[in-house]
Amino acid sequence: MKRRERTRQLIELGGLVAKAGLIELTDDDRAVIVGILVEAAAALRGEDRDKALLLWRRRGKRAFEALAPERKPRA
């Protein structure tokens, strides 16, 4: 992956952390945020991987829909 692509990916992933509310909910405690991500990674290595992915994908899609700005039809 090229440097510019990696930088963009990291910025987008940071935006997801912000959209999920983790910065405010953890009072910007980076150790807590990494701990949350480590727990998620452990769940993805477990037997219930597919179940976790399905649940988190559904929640994520609902969150994106809730965060999407209202679109006005163009005149």
mmCIF file of N, CA and C in Angstrom:
data_model
loop_
_atom_site.group_PDB
_atom_site.id
_atom_site.type_symbol
_atom_site.label_atom_id
_atom_site.label_comp_id
_atom_site.label_asym_id
_atom_site.label_seq_id
_atom_site.Cartn_x
_atom_site.Cartn_y
_atom_site.Cartn_z
ATOM 1 N N MET A 1 0.851 -1.177 0.000
ATOM 2 C CA MET A 1 0.000 0.000 0.000
ATOM 3 C C MET A 1 0.898 1.241 0.000
ATOM 4 N N LYS A 2 0.568 2.171 -0.831
ATOM 5 C CA LYS A 2 1.352 3.390 -0.926
ATOM 6 C C LYS A 2 1.118 4.273 0.301
ATOM 7 N N ARG A 3 2.061 5.135 0.556
ATOM 8 C CA ARG A 3 2.009 6.001 1.737
ATOM 9 C C ARG A 3 0.745 6.857 1.769
ATOM 10 N N ARG A 4 0.391 7.452 0.651
ATOM 11 C CA ARG A 4 -0.781 8.317 0.599
ATOM 12 C C ARG A 4 -2.059 7.524 0.875
ATOM 13 N N GLU A 5 -2.154 6.319 0.312
ATOM 14 C CA GLU A 5 -3.327 5.460 0.538
ATOM 15 C C GLU A 5 -3.421 5.055 2.004
ATOM 16 N N ARG A 6 -2.265 4.715 2.606
ATOM 17 C CA ARG A 6 -2.245 4.328 4.014
ATOM 18 C C ARG A 6 -2.659 5.498 4.904
ATOM 19 N N THR A 7 -2.166 6.682 4.599
ATOM 20 C CA THR A 7 -2.532 7.861 5.379
ATOM 21 C C THR A 7 -4.036 8.097 5.311
ATOM 22 N N ARG A 8 -4.600 7.997 4.134
ATOM 23 C CA ARG A 8 -6.048 8.172 3.975
ATOM 24 C C ARG A 8 -6.819 7.117 4.766
ATOM 25 N N GLN A 9 -6.367 5.868 4.695
ATOM 26 C CA GLN A 9 -7.025 4.787 5.430
ATOM 27 C C GLN A 9 -6.986 5.058 6.934
ATOM 28 N N LEU A 10 -5.841 5.484 7.447
ATOM 29 C CA LEU A 10 -5.729 5.752 8.881
ATOM 30 C C LEU A 10 -6.621 6.910 9.315
ATOM 31 N N ILE A 11 -6.716 7.933 8.499
ATOM 32 C CA ILE A 11 -7.592 9.068 8.805
ATOM 33 C C ILE A 11 -9.049 8.612 8.822
ATOM 34 N N GLU A 12 -9.441 7.805 7.837
ATOM 35 C CA GLU A 12 -10.819 7.303 7.780
ATOM 36 C C GLU A 12 -11.140 6.423 8.984
ATOM 37 N N LEU A 13 -10.204 5.570 9.381
ATOM 38 C CA LEU A 13 -10.429 4.707 10.543
ATOM 39 C C LEU A 13 -10.542 5.534 11.825
ATOM 40 N N GLY A 14 -9.732 6.571 11.941
ATOM 41 C CA GLY A 14 -9.860 7.479 13.086
ATOM 42 C C GLY A 14 -11.220 8.151 13.103
ATOM 43 N N GLY A 15 -11.729 8.482 11.935
ATOM 44 C CA GLY A 15 -13.062 9.067 11.833
ATOM 45 C C GLY A 15 -14.143 8.118 12.309
ATOM 46 N N LEU A 16 -13.950 6.828 12.053
ATOM 47 C CA LEU A 16 -14.917 5.835 12.527
ATOM 48 C C LEU A 16 -14.913 5.746 14.048
ATOM 49 N N VAL A 17 -13.734 5.835 14.640
ATOM 50 C CA VAL A 17 -13.638 5.835 16.106
ATOM 51 C C VAL A 17 -14.405 7.031 16.655
ATOM 52 N N ALA A 18 -14.253 8.175 16.014
ATOM 53 C CA ALA A 18 -14.961 9.381 16.443
ATOM 54 C C ALA A 18 -16.466 9.241 16.245
ATOM 55 N N LYS A 19 -16.894 8.743 15.075
ATOM 56 C CA LYS A 19 -18.324 8.576 14.798
ATOM 57 C C LYS A 19 -18.994 7.633 15.779
ATOM 58 N N ALA A 20 -18.252 6.637 16.229
ATOM 59 C CA ALA A 20 -18.804 5.678 17.188
ATOM 60 C C ALA A 20 -18.937 6.295 18.579
ATOM 61 N N GLY A 21 -18.374 7.470 18.772
ATOM 62 C CA GLY A 21 -18.473 8.145 20.057
ATOM 63 C C GLY A 21 -17.441 7.688 21.073
ATOM 64 N N LEU A 22 -16.463 6.911 20.627
ATOM 65 C CA LEU A 22 -15.494 6.356 21.572
ATOM 66 C C LEU A 22 -14.579 7.402 22.186
ATOM 67 N N ILE A 23 -14.326 8.477 21.490
ATOM 68 C CA ILE A 23 -13.444 9.512 22.039
ATOM 69 C C ILE A 23 -14.096 10.164 23.254
ATOM 70 N N GLU A 24 -15.358 10.573 23.102
ATOM 71 C CA GLU A 24 -16.064 11.211 24.203
ATOM 72 C C GLU A 24 -16.371 10.216 25.324
ATOM 73 N N LEU A 25 -16.815 9.023 24.944
ATOM 74 C CA LEU A 25 -17.223 8.034 25.945
ATOM 75 C C LEU A 25 -16.059 7.554 26.808
ATOM 76 N N THR A 26 -14.843 7.606 26.278
ATOM 77 C CA THR A 26 -13.674 7.162 27.036
ATOM 78 C C THR A 26 -12.857 8.336 27.557
ATOM 79 N N ASP A 27 -13.359 9.544 27.358
ATOM 80 C CA ASP A 27 -12.629 10.766 27.719
ATOM 81 C C ASP A 27 -11.248 10.768 27.047
ATOM 82 N N ASP A 28 -11.231 10.325 25.795
ATOM 83 C CA ASP A 28 -10.024 10.274 24.962
ATOM 84 C C ASP A 28 -8.901 9.459 25.606
ATOM 85 N N ASP A 29 -9.281 8.387 26.303
ATOM 86 C CA ASP A 29 -8.300 7.496 26.920
ATOM 87 C C ASP A 29 -7.880 6.467 25.881
ATOM 88 N N ARG A 30 -6.723 6.653 25.316
ATOM 89 C CA ARG A 30 -6.249 5.823 24.207
ATOM 90 C C ARG A 30 -6.072 4.367 24.619
ATOM 91 N N ALA A 31 -5.676 4.130 25.869
ATOM 92 C CA ALA A 31 -5.513 2.753 26.340
ATOM 93 C C ALA A 31 -6.857 2.039 26.356
ATOM 94 N N VAL A 32 -7.906 2.738 26.744
ATOM 95 C CA VAL A 32 -9.243 2.140 26.752
ATOM 96 C C VAL A 32 -9.692 1.850 25.323
ATOM 97 N N ILE A 33 -9.463 2.781 24.425
ATOM 98 C CA ILE A 33 -9.865 2.583 23.028
ATOM 99 C C ILE A 33 -9.130 1.389 22.424
ATOM 100 N N VAL A 34 -7.835 1.279 22.671
ATOM 101 C CA VAL A 34 -7.086 0.124 22.168
ATOM 102 C C VAL A 34 -7.605 -1.150 22.819
ATOM 103 N N GLY A 35 -7.928 -1.107 24.099
ATOM 104 C CA GLY A 35 -8.485 -2.270 24.783
ATOM 105 C C GLY A 35 -9.781 -2.732 24.154
ATOM 106 N N ILE A 36 -10.635 -1.784 23.795
ATOM 107 C CA ILE A 36 -11.897 -2.111 23.122
ATOM 108 C C ILE A 36 -11.610 -2.807 21.790
ATOM 109 N N LEU A 37 -10.670 -2.276 21.037
ATOM 110 C CA LEU A 37 -10.328 -2.855 19.740
ATOM 111 C C LEU A 37 -9.686 -4.229 19.891
ATOM 112 N N VAL A 38 -8.863 -4.419 20.921
ATOM 113 C CA VAL A 38 -8.248 -5.721 21.183
ATOM 114 C C VAL A 38 -9.332 -6.749 21.524
ATOM 115 N N GLU A 39 -10.326 -6.337 22.321
ATOM 116 C CA GLU A 39 -11.439 -7.233 22.646
ATOM 117 C C GLU A 39 -12.209 -7.627 21.389
ATOM 118 N N ALA A 40 -12.446 -6.657 20.514
ATOM 119 C CA ALA A 40 -13.149 -6.955 19.262
ATOM 120 C C ALA A 40 -12.332 -7.927 18.412
ATOM 121 N N ALA A 41 -11.021 -7.716 18.343
ATOM 122 C CA ALA A 41 -10.162 -8.615 17.568
ATOM 123 C C ALA A 41 -10.191 -10.027 18.151
ATOM 124 N N ALA A 42 -10.201 -10.125 19.473
ATOM 125 C CA ALA A 42 -10.266 -11.441 20.116
ATOM 126 C C ALA A 42 -11.580 -12.135 19.770
ATOM 127 N N ALA A 43 -12.665 -11.374 19.755
ATOM 128 C CA ALA A 43 -13.964 -11.952 19.395
ATOM 129 C C ALA A 43 -13.943 -12.465 17.957
ATOM 130 N N LEU A 44 -13.236 -11.762 17.088
ATOM 131 C CA LEU A 44 -13.154 -12.174 15.685
ATOM 132 C C LEU A 44 -12.271 -13.398 15.488
ATOM 133 N N ARG A 45 -11.433 -13.694 16.465
ATOM 134 C CA ARG A 45 -10.611 -14.911 16.408
ATOM 135 C C ARG A 45 -11.335 -16.103 17.025
ATOM 136 N N GLY A 46 -12.455 -15.846 17.664
ATOM 137 C CA GLY A 46 -13.170 -16.896 18.374
ATOM 138 C C GLY A 46 -14.125 -17.685 17.505
ATOM 139 N N GLU A 47 -14.812 -18.604 18.156
ATOM 140 C CA GLU A 47 -15.743 -19.500 17.464
ATOM 141 C C GLU A 47 -16.966 -18.767 16.923
ATOM 142 N N ASP A 48 -17.340 -17.674 17.557
ATOM 143 C CA ASP A 48 -18.538 -16.938 17.161
ATOM 144 C C ASP A 48 -18.230 -15.779 16.214
ATOM 145 N N ARG A 49 -17.156 -15.914 15.449
ATOM 146 C CA ARG A 49 -16.738 -14.857 14.528
ATOM 147 C C ARG A 49 -17.869 -14.409 13.597
ATOM 148 N N ASP A 50 -18.510 -15.365 12.943
ATOM 149 C CA ASP A 50 -19.551 -15.016 11.979
ATOM 150 C C ASP A 50 -20.727 -14.319 12.660
ATOM 151 N N LYS A 51 -21.075 -14.771 13.833
ATOM 152 C CA LYS A 51 -22.169 -14.161 14.592
ATOM 153 C C LYS A 51 -21.814 -12.717 14.976
ATOM 154 N N ALA A 52 -20.580 -12.520 15.438
ATOM 155 C CA ALA A 52 -20.137 -11.173 15.810
ATOM 156 C C ALA A 52 -20.125 -10.251 14.597
ATOM 157 N N LEU A 53 -19.600 -10.743 13.474
ATOM 158 C CA LEU A 53 -19.566 -9.914 12.262
ATOM 159 C C LEU A 53 -20.967 -9.511 11.820
ATOM 160 N N LEU A 54 -21.891 -10.457 11.863
ATOM 161 C CA LEU A 54 -23.260 -10.160 11.463
ATOM 162 C C LEU A 54 -23.870 -9.089 12.366
ATOM 163 N N LEU A 55 -23.714 -9.275 13.669
ATOM 164 C CA LEU A 55 -24.255 -8.312 14.631
ATOM 165 C C LEU A 55 -23.633 -6.938 14.450
ATOM 166 N N TRP A 56 -22.313 -6.872 14.375
ATOM 167 C CA TRP A 56 -21.629 -5.583 14.257
ATOM 168 C C TRP A 56 -21.894 -4.919 12.920
ATOM 169 N N ARG A 57 -22.034 -5.703 11.852
ATOM 170 C CA ARG A 57 -22.341 -5.125 10.542
ATOM 171 C C ARG A 57 -23.720 -4.469 10.567
ATOM 172 N N ARG A 58 -24.692 -5.156 11.170
ATOM 173 C CA ARG A 58 -26.040 -4.584 11.275
ATOM 174 C C ARG A 58 -26.031 -3.302 12.088
ATOM 175 N N ARG A 59 -25.356 -3.337 13.228
ATOM 176 C CA ARG A 59 -25.275 -2.138 14.072
ATOM 177 C C ARG A 59 -24.573 -0.999 13.351
ATOM 178 N N GLY A 60 -23.512 -1.337 12.634
ATOM 179 C CA GLY A 60 -22.774 -0.320 11.897
ATOM 180 C C GLY A 60 -23.601 0.319 10.801
ATOM 181 N N LYS A 61 -24.347 -0.488 10.081
ATOM 182 C CA LYS A 61 -25.203 0.058 9.016
ATOM 183 C C LYS A 61 -26.267 0.981 9.608
ATOM 184 N N ARG A 62 -26.859 0.560 10.741
ATOM 185 C CA ARG A 62 -27.859 1.426 11.389
ATOM 186 C C ARG A 62 -27.223 2.728 11.869
ATOM 187 N N ALA A 63 -26.011 2.635 12.384
ATOM 188 C CA ALA A 63 -25.319 3.833 12.858
ATOM 189 C C ALA A 63 -25.018 4.784 11.699
ATOM 190 N N PHE A 64 -24.548 4.244 10.582
ATOM 191 C CA PHE A 64 -24.287 5.089 9.423
ATOM 192 C C PHE A 64 -25.566 5.773 8.956
ATOM 193 N N GLU A 65 -26.659 5.041 8.928
ATOM 194 C CA GLU A 65 -27.936 5.623 8.514
ATOM 195 C C GLU A 65 -28.357 6.732 9.465
ATOM 196 N N ALA A 66 -28.175 6.522 10.762
ATOM 197 C CA ALA A 66 -28.560 7.526 11.754
ATOM 198 C C ALA A 66 -27.667 8.764 11.673
ATOM 199 N N LEU A 67 -26.413 8.580 11.289
ATOM 200 C CA LEU A 67 -25.475 9.694 11.214
ATOM 201 C C LEU A 67 -25.525 10.436 9.887
ATOM 202 N N ALA A 68 -26.134 9.828 8.873
ATOM 203 C CA ALA A 68 -26.182 10.448 7.546
ATOM 204 C C ALA A 68 -27.004 11.730 7.602
ATOM 205 N N PRO A 69 -26.484 12.787 7.041
ATOM 206 C CA PRO A 69 -27.256 14.039 7.026
ATOM 207 C C PRO A 69 -28.497 13.902 6.150
ATOM 208 N N GLU A 70 -29.509 14.610 6.515
ATOM 209 C CA GLU A 70 -30.730 14.614 5.703
ATOM 210 C C GLU A 70 -30.398 15.208 4.345
ATOM 211 N N ARG A 71 -30.823 14.530 3.321
ATOM 212 C CA ARG A 71 -30.550 15.020 1.973
ATOM 213 C C ARG A 71 -31.798 15.705 1.432
ATOM 214 N N LYS A 72 -31.582 16.910 0.959
ATOM 215 C CA LYS A 72 -32.682 17.669 0.386
ATOM 216 C C LYS A 72 -32.676 17.451 -1.120
ATOM 217 N N PRO A 73 -33.852 17.271 -1.697
ATOM 218 C CA PRO A 73 -33.883 17.155 -3.159
ATOM 219 C C PRO A 73 -33.433 18.465 -3.800
ATOM 220 N N ARG A 74 -32.692 18.347 -4.867
ATOM 221 C CA ARG A 74 -32.224 19.559 -5.554
ATOM 222 C C ARG A 74 -33.362 20.122 -6.395
ATOM 223 N N ALA A 75 -33.431 21.427 -6.409
ATOM 224 C CA ALA A 75 -34.488 22.110 -7.165
ATOM 225 C C ALA A 75 -34.089 22.300 -8.599
#
